[in-house]
Amino acid sequence: LGMEGPPPPSPEQQNEQVPAIIVRISEDNLIRVNNRVTDIGGVRANMERLRAENPSSALIIQAHPRAPAGTIIRVRDQAYNANMERVNVIRDAE
C-alpha cells in the first residue's frame, strides 16, 4: 500500500515511567533526596547528579505539613538554580 509509517510503540515504551527525583522535607527539617539524607547545601548537587542519570526526570518536593516553609522555599530555589524543568511541591496530609 506504500503508507507504512513507523511501527506503533510497544506497550513497554508507552508505559515507561521516568523516575522522579523526590526531595522529602520532614517536620524536623531533615532533607532527603531519593532517600539519601543531605543538608540544604547538598540538595542541588544531588538533584544534578540524579538528573544526569535521567535527564527527563521531574522533581517532586514532598514536604511534611509542619516542615519549615523557609526550607521548602530554599529547596525549590535550588531546583530552579539547577535548571530543573518540572518542579512540583506537595504537602503531605497530616
mmCIF file with all atom_site columns, C-alpha atoms in Angstrom:
data_model
loop_
_atom_site.group_PDB
_atom_site.id
_atom_site.type_symbol
_atom_site.label_atom_id
_atom_site.label_alt_id
_atom_site.label_comp_id
_atom_site.label_asym_id
_atom_site.label_entity_id
_atom_site.label_seq_id
_atom_site.pdbx_PDB_ins_code
_atom_site.Cartn_x
_atom_site.Cartn_y
_atom_site.Cartn_z
_atom_site.occupancy
_atom_site.B_iso_or_equiv
_atom_site.pdbx_formal_charge
_atom_site.auth_seq_id
_atom_site.auth_comp_id
_atom_site.auth_asym_id
_atom_site.auth_atom_id
_atom_site.pdbx_PDB_model_num
ATOM 1  C CA . LEU A 1 1  ? 0.000  0.000  0.000  1.00 0.00 ? 1  LEU A CA 1
ATOM 2  C CA . GLY A 1 2  ? 3.009  2.293  0.408  1.00 0.00 ? 2  GLY A CA 1
ATOM 3  C CA . MET A 1 3  ? 1.548  4.039  3.502  1.00 0.00 ? 3  MET A CA 1
ATOM 4  C CA . GLU A 1 4  ? 3.665  2.358  6.137  1.00 0.00 ? 4  GLU A CA 1
ATOM 5  C CA . GLY A 1 5  ? 4.939  4.691  8.838  1.00 0.00 ? 5  GLY A CA 1
ATOM 6  C CA . PRO A 1 6  ? 6.942  3.891  11.935 1.00 0.00 ? 6  PRO A CA 1
ATOM 7  C CA . PRO A 1 7  ? 5.682  0.897  13.910 1.00 0.00 ? 7  PRO A CA 1
ATOM 8  C CA . PRO A 1 8  ? 3.357  1.720  16.806 1.00 0.00 ? 8  PRO A CA 1
ATOM 9  C CA . PRO A 1 9  ? 5.146  1.981  20.156 1.00 0.00 ? 9  PRO A CA 1
ATOM 10 C CA . SER A 1 10 ? 5.295  -1.253 22.080 1.00 0.00 ? 10 SER A CA 1
ATOM 11 C CA . PRO A 1 11 ? 3.405  -1.444 25.407 1.00 0.00 ? 11 PRO A CA 1
ATOM 12 C CA . GLU A 1 12 ? 6.746  -1.297 27.247 1.00 0.00 ? 12 GLU A CA 1
ATOM 13 C CA . GLN A 1 13 ? 7.584  2.026  25.580 1.00 0.00 ? 13 GLN A CA 1
ATOM 14 C CA . GLN A 1 14 ? 4.154  3.516  26.282 1.00 0.00 ? 14 GLN A CA 1
ATOM 15 C CA . ASN A 1 15 ? 4.190  2.606  29.975 1.00 0.00 ? 15 ASN A CA 1
ATOM 16 C CA . GLU A 1 16 ? 7.799  3.539  30.608 1.00 0.00 ? 16 GLU A CA 1
ATOM 17 C CA . GLN A 1 17 ? 7.808  5.893  33.560 1.00 0.00 ? 17 GLN A CA 1
ATOM 18 C CA . VAL A 1 18 ? 10.777 8.182  34.019 1.00 0.00 ? 18 VAL A CA 1
ATOM 19 C CA . PRO A 1 19 ? 11.654 8.062  37.700 1.00 0.00 ? 19 PRO A CA 1
ATOM 20 C CA . ALA A 1 20 ? 11.005 11.316 39.509 1.00 0.00 ? 20 ALA A CA 1
ATOM 21 C CA . ILE A 1 21 ? 13.558 12.865 41.821 1.00 0.00 ? 21 ILE A CA 1
ATOM 22 C CA . ILE A 1 22 ? 11.872 13.078 45.210 1.00 0.00 ? 22 ILE A CA 1
ATOM 23 C CA . VAL A 1 23 ? 13.068 15.545 47.836 1.00 0.00 ? 23 VAL A CA 1
ATOM 24 C CA . ARG A 1 24 ? 11.423 14.913 51.209 1.00 0.00 ? 24 ARG A CA 1
ATOM 25 C CA . ILE A 1 25 ? 11.443 17.524 53.960 1.00 0.00 ? 25 ILE A CA 1
ATOM 26 C CA . SER A 1 26 ? 10.417 16.302 57.402 1.00 0.00 ? 26 SER A CA 1
ATOM 27 C CA . GLU A 1 27 ? 8.828  18.314 60.197 1.00 0.00 ? 27 GLU A CA 1
ATOM 28 C CA . ASP A 1 28 ? 12.203 18.397 61.972 1.00 0.00 ? 28 ASP A CA 1
ATOM 29 C CA . ASN A 1 29 ? 13.879 19.892 58.860 1.00 0.00 ? 29 ASN A CA 1
ATOM 30 C CA . LEU A 1 30 ? 15.589 16.684 57.684 1.00 0.00 ? 30 LEU A CA 1
ATOM 31 C CA . ILE A 1 31 ? 16.111 16.700 53.912 1.00 0.00 ? 31 ILE A CA 1
ATOM 32 C CA . ARG A 1 32 ? 16.312 13.508 51.840 1.00 0.00 ? 32 ARG A CA 1
ATOM 33 C CA . VAL A 1 33 ? 16.910 13.328 48.100 1.00 0.00 ? 33 VAL A CA 1
ATOM 34 C CA . ASN A 1 34 ? 15.657 9.923  46.881 1.00 0.00 ? 34 ASN A CA 1
ATOM 35 C CA . ASN A 1 35 ? 16.045 8.611  50.461 1.00 0.00 ? 35 ASN A CA 1
ATOM 36 C CA . ARG A 1 36 ? 19.604 9.934  50.773 1.00 0.00 ? 36 ARG A CA 1
ATOM 37 C CA . VAL A 1 37 ? 19.964 12.295 53.729 1.00 0.00 ? 37 VAL A CA 1
ATOM 38 C CA . THR A 1 38 ? 21.537 15.635 52.855 1.00 0.00 ? 38 THR A CA 1
ATOM 39 C CA . ASP A 1 39 ? 21.517 19.235 54.005 1.00 0.00 ? 39 ASP A CA 1
ATOM 40 C CA . ILE A 1 40 ? 20.445 22.348 52.132 1.00 0.00 ? 40 ILE A CA 1
ATOM 41 C CA . GLY A 1 41 ? 23.999 22.765 50.826 1.00 0.00 ? 41 GLY A CA 1
ATOM 42 C CA . GLY A 1 42 ? 23.973 19.324 49.178 1.00 0.00 ? 42 GLY A CA 1
ATOM 43 C CA . VAL A 1 43 ? 20.494 19.416 47.657 1.00 0.00 ? 43 VAL A CA 1
ATOM 44 C CA . ARG A 1 44 ? 21.475 20.935 44.314 1.00 0.00 ? 44 ARG A CA 1
ATOM 45 C CA . ALA A 1 45 ? 24.423 18.565 43.751 1.00 0.00 ? 45 ALA A CA 1
ATOM 46 C CA . ASN A 1 46 ? 22.152 15.583 44.468 1.00 0.00 ? 46 ASN A CA 1
ATOM 47 C CA . MET A 1 47 ? 19.483 16.886 42.068 1.00 0.00 ? 47 MET A CA 1
ATOM 48 C CA . GLU A 1 48 ? 22.029 17.476 39.317 1.00 0.00 ? 48 GLU A CA 1
ATOM 49 C CA . ARG A 1 49 ? 23.585 14.023 39.761 1.00 0.00 ? 49 ARG A CA 1
ATOM 50 C CA . LEU A 1 50 ? 20.201 12.288 39.571 1.00 0.00 ? 50 LEU A CA 1
ATOM 51 C CA . ARG A 1 51 ? 19.105 14.395 36.605 1.00 0.00 ? 51 ARG A CA 1
ATOM 52 C CA . ALA A 1 52 ? 22.325 13.453 34.778 1.00 0.00 ? 52 ALA A CA 1
ATOM 53 C CA . GLU A 1 53 ? 21.252 9.811  35.165 1.00 0.00 ? 53 GLU A CA 1
ATOM 54 C CA . ASN A 1 54 ? 17.681 10.545 33.934 1.00 0.00 ? 54 ASN A CA 1
ATOM 55 C CA . PRO A 1 55 ? 17.590 13.882 32.070 1.00 0.00 ? 55 PRO A CA 1
ATOM 56 C CA . SER A 1 56 ? 13.796 13.999 31.739 1.00 0.00 ? 56 SER A CA 1
ATOM 57 C CA . SER A 1 57 ? 13.142 13.442 35.453 1.00 0.00 ? 57 SER A CA 1
ATOM 58 C CA . ALA A 1 58 ? 10.591 15.641 37.161 1.00 0.00 ? 58 ALA A CA 1
ATOM 59 C CA . LEU A 1 59 ? 11.361 16.926 40.647 1.00 0.00 ? 59 LEU A CA 1
ATOM 60 C CA . ILE A 1 60 ? 8.867  16.423 43.444 1.00 0.00 ? 60 ILE A CA 1
ATOM 61 C CA . ILE A 1 61 ? 9.369  18.280 46.710 1.00 0.00 ? 61 ILE A CA 1
ATOM 62 C CA . GLN A 1 62 ? 7.343  16.359 49.274 1.00 0.00 ? 62 GLN A CA 1
ATOM 63 C CA . ALA A 1 63 ? 7.028  18.344 52.488 1.00 0.00 ? 63 ALA A CA 1
ATOM 64 C CA . HIS A 1 64 ? 5.571  17.376 55.841 1.00 0.00 ? 64 HIS A CA 1
ATOM 65 C CA . PRO A 1 65 ? 2.694  19.715 56.862 1.00 0.00 ? 65 PRO A CA 1
ATOM 66 C CA . ARG A 1 66 ? 4.884  21.163 59.638 1.00 0.00 ? 66 ARG A CA 1
ATOM 67 C CA . ALA A 1 67 ? 8.097  21.308 57.594 1.00 0.00 ? 67 ALA A CA 1
ATOM 68 C CA . PRO A 1 68 ? 9.639  24.786 57.807 1.00 0.00 ? 68 PRO A CA 1
ATOM 69 C CA . ALA A 1 69 ? 8.362  26.933 54.926 1.00 0.00 ? 69 ALA A CA 1
ATOM 70 C CA . GLY A 1 70 ? 11.792 28.532 54.571 1.00 0.00 ? 70 GLY A CA 1
ATOM 71 C CA . THR A 1 71 ? 13.378 25.144 53.872 1.00 0.00 ? 71 THR A CA 1
ATOM 72 C CA . ILE A 1 72 ? 10.755 24.307 51.254 1.00 0.00 ? 72 ILE A CA 1
ATOM 73 C CA . ILE A 1 73 ? 11.409 27.630 49.501 1.00 0.00 ? 73 ILE A CA 1
ATOM 74 C CA . ARG A 1 74 ? 15.186 27.152 49.644 1.00 0.00 ? 74 ARG A CA 1
ATOM 75 C CA . VAL A 1 75 ? 14.910 23.630 48.183 1.00 0.00 ? 75 VAL A CA 1
ATOM 76 C CA . ARG A 1 76 ? 12.617 24.929 45.437 1.00 0.00 ? 76 ARG A CA 1
ATOM 77 C CA . ASP A 1 77 ? 15.083 27.735 44.674 1.00 0.00 ? 77 ASP A CA 1
ATOM 78 C CA . GLN A 1 78 ? 17.917 25.185 44.477 1.00 0.00 ? 78 GLN A CA 1
ATOM 79 C CA . ALA A 1 79 ? 15.826 23.194 41.976 1.00 0.00 ? 79 ALA A CA 1
ATOM 80 C CA . TYR A 1 80 ? 15.350 26.276 39.803 1.00 0.00 ? 80 TYR A CA 1
ATOM 81 C CA . ASN A 1 81 ? 19.067 27.112 40.114 1.00 0.00 ? 81 ASN A CA 1
ATOM 82 C CA . ALA A 1 82 ? 19.819 23.554 38.936 1.00 0.00 ? 82 ALA A CA 1
ATOM 83 C CA . ASN A 1 83 ? 17.602 24.235 35.883 1.00 0.00 ? 83 ASN A CA 1
ATOM 84 C CA . MET A 1 84 ? 15.107 21.520 36.782 1.00 0.00 ? 84 MET A CA 1
ATOM 85 C CA . GLU A 1 85 ? 12.284 21.917 34.266 1.00 0.00 ? 85 GLU A CA 1
ATOM 86 C CA . ARG A 1 86 ? 9.385  20.329 36.137 1.00 0.00 ? 86 ARG A CA 1
ATOM 87 C CA . VAL A 1 87 ? 9.170  21.097 39.849 1.00 0.00 ? 87 VAL A CA 1
ATOM 88 C CA . ASN A 1 88 ? 6.150  20.103 41.941 1.00 0.00 ? 88 ASN A CA 1
ATOM 89 C CA . VAL A 1 89 ? 5.666  20.899 45.619 1.00 0.00 ? 89 VAL A CA 1
ATOM 90 C CA . ILE A 1 90 ? 3.382  18.544 47.546 1.00 0.00 ? 90 ILE A CA 1
ATOM 91 C CA . ARG A 1 91 ? 2.365  18.942 51.170 1.00 0.00 ? 91 ARG A CA 1
ATOM 92 C CA . ASP A 1 92 ? 1.714  15.601 52.859 1.00 0.00 ? 92 ASP A CA 1
ATOM 93 C CA . ALA A 1 93 ? -1.573 15.121 54.666 1.00 0.00 ? 93 ALA A CA 1
ATOM 94 C CA . GLU A 1 94 ? -1.327 15.060 58.472 1.00 0.00 ? 94 GLU A CA 1
#
